[in-house]
Amino acid sequence: MLEDVKKALRVTNSAFDTEISDLIDAAKLDLRLAGVYFVDENIDALIRRAIITYCKAYFGYDNKEAERFEASYVMLKQHLSLAGDYHAPLV
């Protein structure tokens, strides 16, 4: 996941790996808090896109597109949290 996010952020070195890893973890936690269920080993395209969009919204200080990415992330999170396929399986 780290390499995918770094590519999306256009980061080619490892100087920001810790910050990016923290953002990935924060995105996963935020999705789970919203009721979106997924297993880290089986992250599908929509979960991956949500995590990448979260990272694009919060990475760096001079991001002119941060608000747009944040709005996109919030909308995607809402859709995922409402979709039955992303609810925890009943036991």
Short mmCIF file of N, CA and C in Angstrom, two decimals:
data_model
loop_
_atom_site.label_atom_id
_atom_site.label_comp_id
_atom_site.label_asym_id
_atom_site.label_seq_id
_atom_site.Cartn_x
_atom_site.Cartn_y
_atom_site.Cartn_z
N MET A 1 0.83 -1.20 0.00
CA MET A 1 0.00 0.00 0.00
C MET A 1 0.87 1.25 0.00
N LEU A 2 1.97 1.23 0.76
CA LEU A 2 2.85 2.39 0.84
C LEU A 2 3.35 2.80 -0.55
N GLU A 3 3.77 1.84 -1.33
CA GLU A 3 4.30 2.16 -2.67
C GLU A 3 3.21 2.73 -3.58
N ASP A 4 2.00 2.20 -3.48
CA ASP A 4 0.88 2.72 -4.28
C ASP A 4 0.58 4.17 -3.92
N VAL A 5 0.57 4.47 -2.63
CA VAL A 5 0.28 5.83 -2.19
C VAL A 5 1.41 6.77 -2.59
N LYS A 6 2.65 6.33 -2.43
CA LYS A 6 3.78 7.17 -2.84
C LYS A 6 3.70 7.51 -4.32
N LYS A 7 3.33 6.53 -5.15
CA LYS A 7 3.16 6.79 -6.58
C LYS A 7 2.08 7.83 -6.82
N ALA A 8 0.97 7.68 -6.13
CA ALA A 8 -0.15 8.62 -6.30
C ALA A 8 0.23 10.03 -5.84
N LEU A 9 1.09 10.12 -4.84
CA LEU A 9 1.53 11.42 -4.33
C LEU A 9 2.72 11.98 -5.12
N ARG A 10 3.23 11.19 -6.05
CA ARG A 10 4.41 11.57 -6.86
C ARG A 10 5.65 11.71 -5.98
N VAL A 11 5.77 10.83 -4.98
CA VAL A 11 6.93 10.81 -4.09
C VAL A 11 7.83 9.66 -4.54
N THR A 12 9.11 9.97 -4.81
CA THR A 12 10.02 8.95 -5.34
C THR A 12 11.12 8.54 -4.37
N ASN A 13 11.18 9.18 -3.21
CA ASN A 13 12.21 8.81 -2.24
C ASN A 13 11.55 8.32 -0.95
N SER A 14 12.36 7.96 0.02
CA SER A 14 11.81 7.42 1.26
C SER A 14 11.77 8.44 2.39
N ALA A 15 12.03 9.70 2.09
CA ALA A 15 12.08 10.73 3.13
C ALA A 15 10.76 10.90 3.86
N PHE A 16 9.66 10.62 3.20
CA PHE A 16 8.33 10.84 3.80
C PHE A 16 7.61 9.54 4.14
N ASP A 17 8.32 8.42 4.13
CA ASP A 17 7.68 7.12 4.35
C ASP A 17 6.93 7.05 5.68
N THR A 18 7.51 7.59 6.74
CA THR A 18 6.84 7.54 8.04
C THR A 18 5.55 8.35 8.03
N GLU A 19 5.60 9.55 7.47
CA GLU A 19 4.39 10.38 7.40
C GLU A 19 3.32 9.72 6.54
N ILE A 20 3.73 9.17 5.41
CA ILE A 20 2.77 8.53 4.52
C ILE A 20 2.18 7.28 5.17
N SER A 21 3.00 6.50 5.84
CA SER A 21 2.50 5.31 6.54
C SER A 21 1.50 5.70 7.62
N ASP A 22 1.78 6.78 8.33
CA ASP A 22 0.84 7.26 9.35
C ASP A 22 -0.48 7.69 8.73
N LEU A 23 -0.42 8.34 7.56
CA LEU A 23 -1.65 8.74 6.86
C LEU A 23 -2.44 7.52 6.40
N ILE A 24 -1.76 6.51 5.93
CA ILE A 24 -2.44 5.28 5.51
C ILE A 24 -3.15 4.65 6.70
N ASP A 25 -2.46 4.57 7.83
CA ASP A 25 -3.07 4.01 9.04
C ASP A 25 -4.25 4.85 9.50
N ALA A 26 -4.12 6.17 9.43
CA ALA A 26 -5.21 7.05 9.84
C ALA A 26 -6.42 6.89 8.92
N ALA A 27 -6.18 6.74 7.62
CA ALA A 27 -7.27 6.54 6.68
C ALA A 27 -8.02 5.25 6.98
N LYS A 28 -7.27 4.18 7.24
CA LYS A 28 -7.90 2.89 7.56
C LYS A 28 -8.74 3.00 8.82
N LEU A 29 -8.20 3.66 9.84
CA LEU A 29 -8.96 3.82 11.09
C LEU A 29 -10.20 4.67 10.87
N ASP A 30 -10.08 5.73 10.09
CA ASP A 30 -11.23 6.59 9.83
C ASP A 30 -12.32 5.83 9.10
N LEU A 31 -11.94 5.01 8.13
CA LEU A 31 -12.93 4.20 7.42
C LEU A 31 -13.61 3.21 8.37
N ARG A 32 -12.83 2.60 9.22
CA ARG A 32 -13.40 1.63 10.17
C ARG A 32 -14.32 2.32 11.17
N LEU A 33 -13.95 3.53 11.60
CA LEU A 33 -14.83 4.28 12.50
C LEU A 33 -16.17 4.62 11.85
N ALA A 34 -16.14 4.75 10.53
CA ALA A 34 -17.37 5.04 9.78
C ALA A 34 -18.18 3.77 9.51
N GLY A 35 -17.68 2.62 10.00
CA GLY A 35 -18.40 1.37 9.82
C GLY A 35 -18.04 0.60 8.57
N VAL A 36 -16.97 1.00 7.90
CA VAL A 36 -16.54 0.32 6.68
C VAL A 36 -15.66 -0.86 7.10
N TYR A 37 -16.09 -2.06 6.73
CA TYR A 37 -15.36 -3.26 7.10
C TYR A 37 -14.50 -3.72 5.94
N PHE A 38 -13.23 -4.03 6.22
CA PHE A 38 -12.34 -4.62 5.23
C PHE A 38 -11.20 -5.31 5.96
N VAL A 39 -10.58 -6.23 5.28
CA VAL A 39 -9.42 -6.95 5.80
C VAL A 39 -8.20 -6.41 5.07
N ASP A 40 -7.18 -6.02 5.82
CA ASP A 40 -6.01 -5.39 5.22
C ASP A 40 -5.41 -6.19 4.07
N GLU A 41 -5.44 -7.52 4.15
CA GLU A 41 -4.84 -8.34 3.12
C GLU A 41 -5.68 -8.37 1.83
N ASN A 42 -6.93 -7.95 1.92
CA ASN A 42 -7.84 -8.01 0.77
C ASN A 42 -8.45 -6.64 0.44
N ILE A 43 -7.66 -5.62 0.44
CA ILE A 43 -8.17 -4.28 0.15
C ILE A 43 -8.54 -4.20 -1.33
N ASP A 44 -9.79 -3.87 -1.61
CA ASP A 44 -10.24 -3.79 -2.99
C ASP A 44 -10.00 -2.39 -3.56
N ALA A 45 -10.40 -2.20 -4.80
CA ALA A 45 -10.12 -0.95 -5.51
C ALA A 45 -10.78 0.26 -4.85
N LEU A 46 -11.98 0.11 -4.32
CA LEU A 46 -12.66 1.26 -3.70
C LEU A 46 -12.00 1.65 -2.38
N ILE A 47 -11.62 0.67 -1.57
CA ILE A 47 -10.94 0.98 -0.32
C ILE A 47 -9.58 1.61 -0.62
N ARG A 48 -8.88 1.03 -1.60
CA ARG A 48 -7.58 1.58 -2.01
C ARG A 48 -7.73 3.04 -2.46
N ARG A 49 -8.76 3.31 -3.25
CA ARG A 49 -8.98 4.67 -3.74
C ARG A 49 -9.29 5.61 -2.58
N ALA A 50 -10.07 5.16 -1.62
CA ALA A 50 -10.38 5.99 -0.46
C ALA A 50 -9.11 6.32 0.33
N ILE A 51 -8.27 5.34 0.54
CA ILE A 51 -7.03 5.56 1.29
C ILE A 51 -6.12 6.52 0.54
N ILE A 52 -5.98 6.33 -0.75
CA ILE A 52 -5.13 7.23 -1.55
C ILE A 52 -5.69 8.65 -1.54
N THR A 53 -7.00 8.78 -1.67
CA THR A 53 -7.61 10.12 -1.66
C THR A 53 -7.42 10.80 -0.31
N TYR A 54 -7.55 10.05 0.78
CA TYR A 54 -7.29 10.59 2.12
C TYR A 54 -5.87 11.12 2.19
N CYS A 55 -4.92 10.32 1.72
CA CYS A 55 -3.51 10.72 1.78
C CYS A 55 -3.25 11.96 0.92
N LYS A 56 -3.89 12.03 -0.24
CA LYS A 56 -3.74 13.21 -1.10
C LYS A 56 -4.30 14.46 -0.42
N ALA A 57 -5.33 14.28 0.38
CA ALA A 57 -5.94 15.42 1.07
C ALA A 57 -5.06 15.94 2.20
N TYR A 58 -4.36 15.05 2.88
CA TYR A 58 -3.67 15.45 4.11
C TYR A 58 -2.14 15.45 4.02
N PHE A 59 -1.58 15.09 2.90
CA PHE A 59 -0.12 15.06 2.77
C PHE A 59 0.40 16.44 2.38
N GLY A 60 1.41 16.90 3.10
CA GLY A 60 2.06 18.16 2.76
C GLY A 60 1.32 19.38 3.30
N TYR A 61 1.99 20.50 3.19
CA TYR A 61 1.44 21.75 3.73
C TYR A 61 0.95 22.72 2.66
N ASP A 62 1.46 22.61 1.47
CA ASP A 62 1.12 23.57 0.41
C ASP A 62 0.27 22.95 -0.68
N ASN A 63 -0.64 22.08 -0.28
CA ASN A 63 -1.48 21.36 -1.22
C ASN A 63 -2.69 22.22 -1.60
N LYS A 64 -2.68 22.76 -2.80
CA LYS A 64 -3.76 23.63 -3.26
C LYS A 64 -5.06 22.86 -3.49
N GLU A 65 -4.95 21.56 -3.69
CA GLU A 65 -6.12 20.73 -3.98
C GLU A 65 -6.63 19.98 -2.74
N ALA A 66 -6.11 20.30 -1.56
CA ALA A 66 -6.45 19.56 -0.35
C ALA A 66 -7.96 19.53 -0.08
N GLU A 67 -8.62 20.64 -0.21
CA GLU A 67 -10.06 20.69 0.07
C GLU A 67 -10.85 19.81 -0.90
N ARG A 68 -10.45 19.82 -2.15
CA ARG A 68 -11.13 19.01 -3.16
C ARG A 68 -10.94 17.52 -2.85
N PHE A 69 -9.72 17.12 -2.51
CA PHE A 69 -9.46 15.73 -2.18
C PHE A 69 -10.17 15.32 -0.89
N GLU A 70 -10.23 16.22 0.08
CA GLU A 70 -10.93 15.91 1.33
C GLU A 70 -12.42 15.69 1.07
N ALA A 71 -13.01 16.54 0.25
CA ALA A 71 -14.43 16.38 -0.08
C ALA A 71 -14.67 15.07 -0.82
N SER A 72 -13.77 14.72 -1.72
CA SER A 72 -13.89 13.45 -2.44
C SER A 72 -13.78 12.27 -1.49
N TYR A 73 -12.84 12.34 -0.56
CA TYR A 73 -12.68 11.27 0.41
C TYR A 73 -13.93 11.12 1.27
N VAL A 74 -14.45 12.22 1.78
CA VAL A 74 -15.64 12.17 2.64
C VAL A 74 -16.82 11.55 1.89
N MET A 75 -16.99 11.93 0.63
CA MET A 75 -18.09 11.38 -0.16
C MET A 75 -17.90 9.88 -0.39
N LEU A 76 -16.69 9.46 -0.71
CA LEU A 76 -16.41 8.04 -0.92
C LEU A 76 -16.60 7.25 0.38
N LYS A 77 -16.16 7.82 1.50
CA LYS A 77 -16.34 7.16 2.80
C LYS A 77 -17.83 6.99 3.10
N GLN A 78 -18.62 8.01 2.81
CA GLN A 78 -20.06 7.92 3.06
C GLN A 78 -20.70 6.82 2.21
N HIS A 79 -20.31 6.75 0.95
CA HIS A 79 -20.86 5.72 0.06
C HIS A 79 -20.47 4.32 0.55
N LEU A 80 -19.21 4.17 0.94
CA LEU A 80 -18.76 2.87 1.44
C LEU A 80 -19.48 2.48 2.72
N SER A 81 -19.70 3.46 3.61
CA SER A 81 -20.34 3.14 4.88
C SER A 81 -21.81 2.77 4.71
N LEU A 82 -22.42 3.21 3.62
CA LEU A 82 -23.82 2.89 3.35
C LEU A 82 -23.99 1.61 2.54
N ALA A 83 -22.94 1.19 1.86
CA ALA A 83 -23.02 0.01 1.01
C ALA A 83 -22.99 -1.26 1.85
N GLY A 84 -23.94 -2.13 1.66
CA GLY A 84 -24.03 -3.35 2.43
C GLY A 84 -22.83 -4.27 2.27
N ASP A 85 -22.17 -4.21 1.13
CA ASP A 85 -21.00 -5.08 0.90
C ASP A 85 -19.83 -4.72 1.82
N TYR A 86 -19.87 -3.56 2.44
CA TYR A 86 -18.76 -3.12 3.29
C TYR A 86 -19.12 -3.11 4.77
N HIS A 87 -20.15 -3.85 5.14
CA HIS A 87 -20.49 -4.00 6.54
C HIS A 87 -19.85 -5.28 7.07
N ALA A 88 -19.57 -5.31 8.34
CA ALA A 88 -18.95 -6.50 8.96
C ALA A 88 -19.88 -7.69 8.82
N PRO A 89 -19.31 -8.85 8.52
CA PRO A 89 -20.15 -10.04 8.41
C PRO A 89 -20.80 -10.40 9.75
N LEU A 90 -22.01 -10.86 9.70
CA LEU A 90 -22.72 -11.25 10.92
C LEU A 90 -22.23 -12.63 11.35
N VAL A 91 -22.01 -12.77 12.64
CA VAL A 91 -21.55 -14.07 13.15
C VAL A 91 -22.60 -14.72 14.03
#
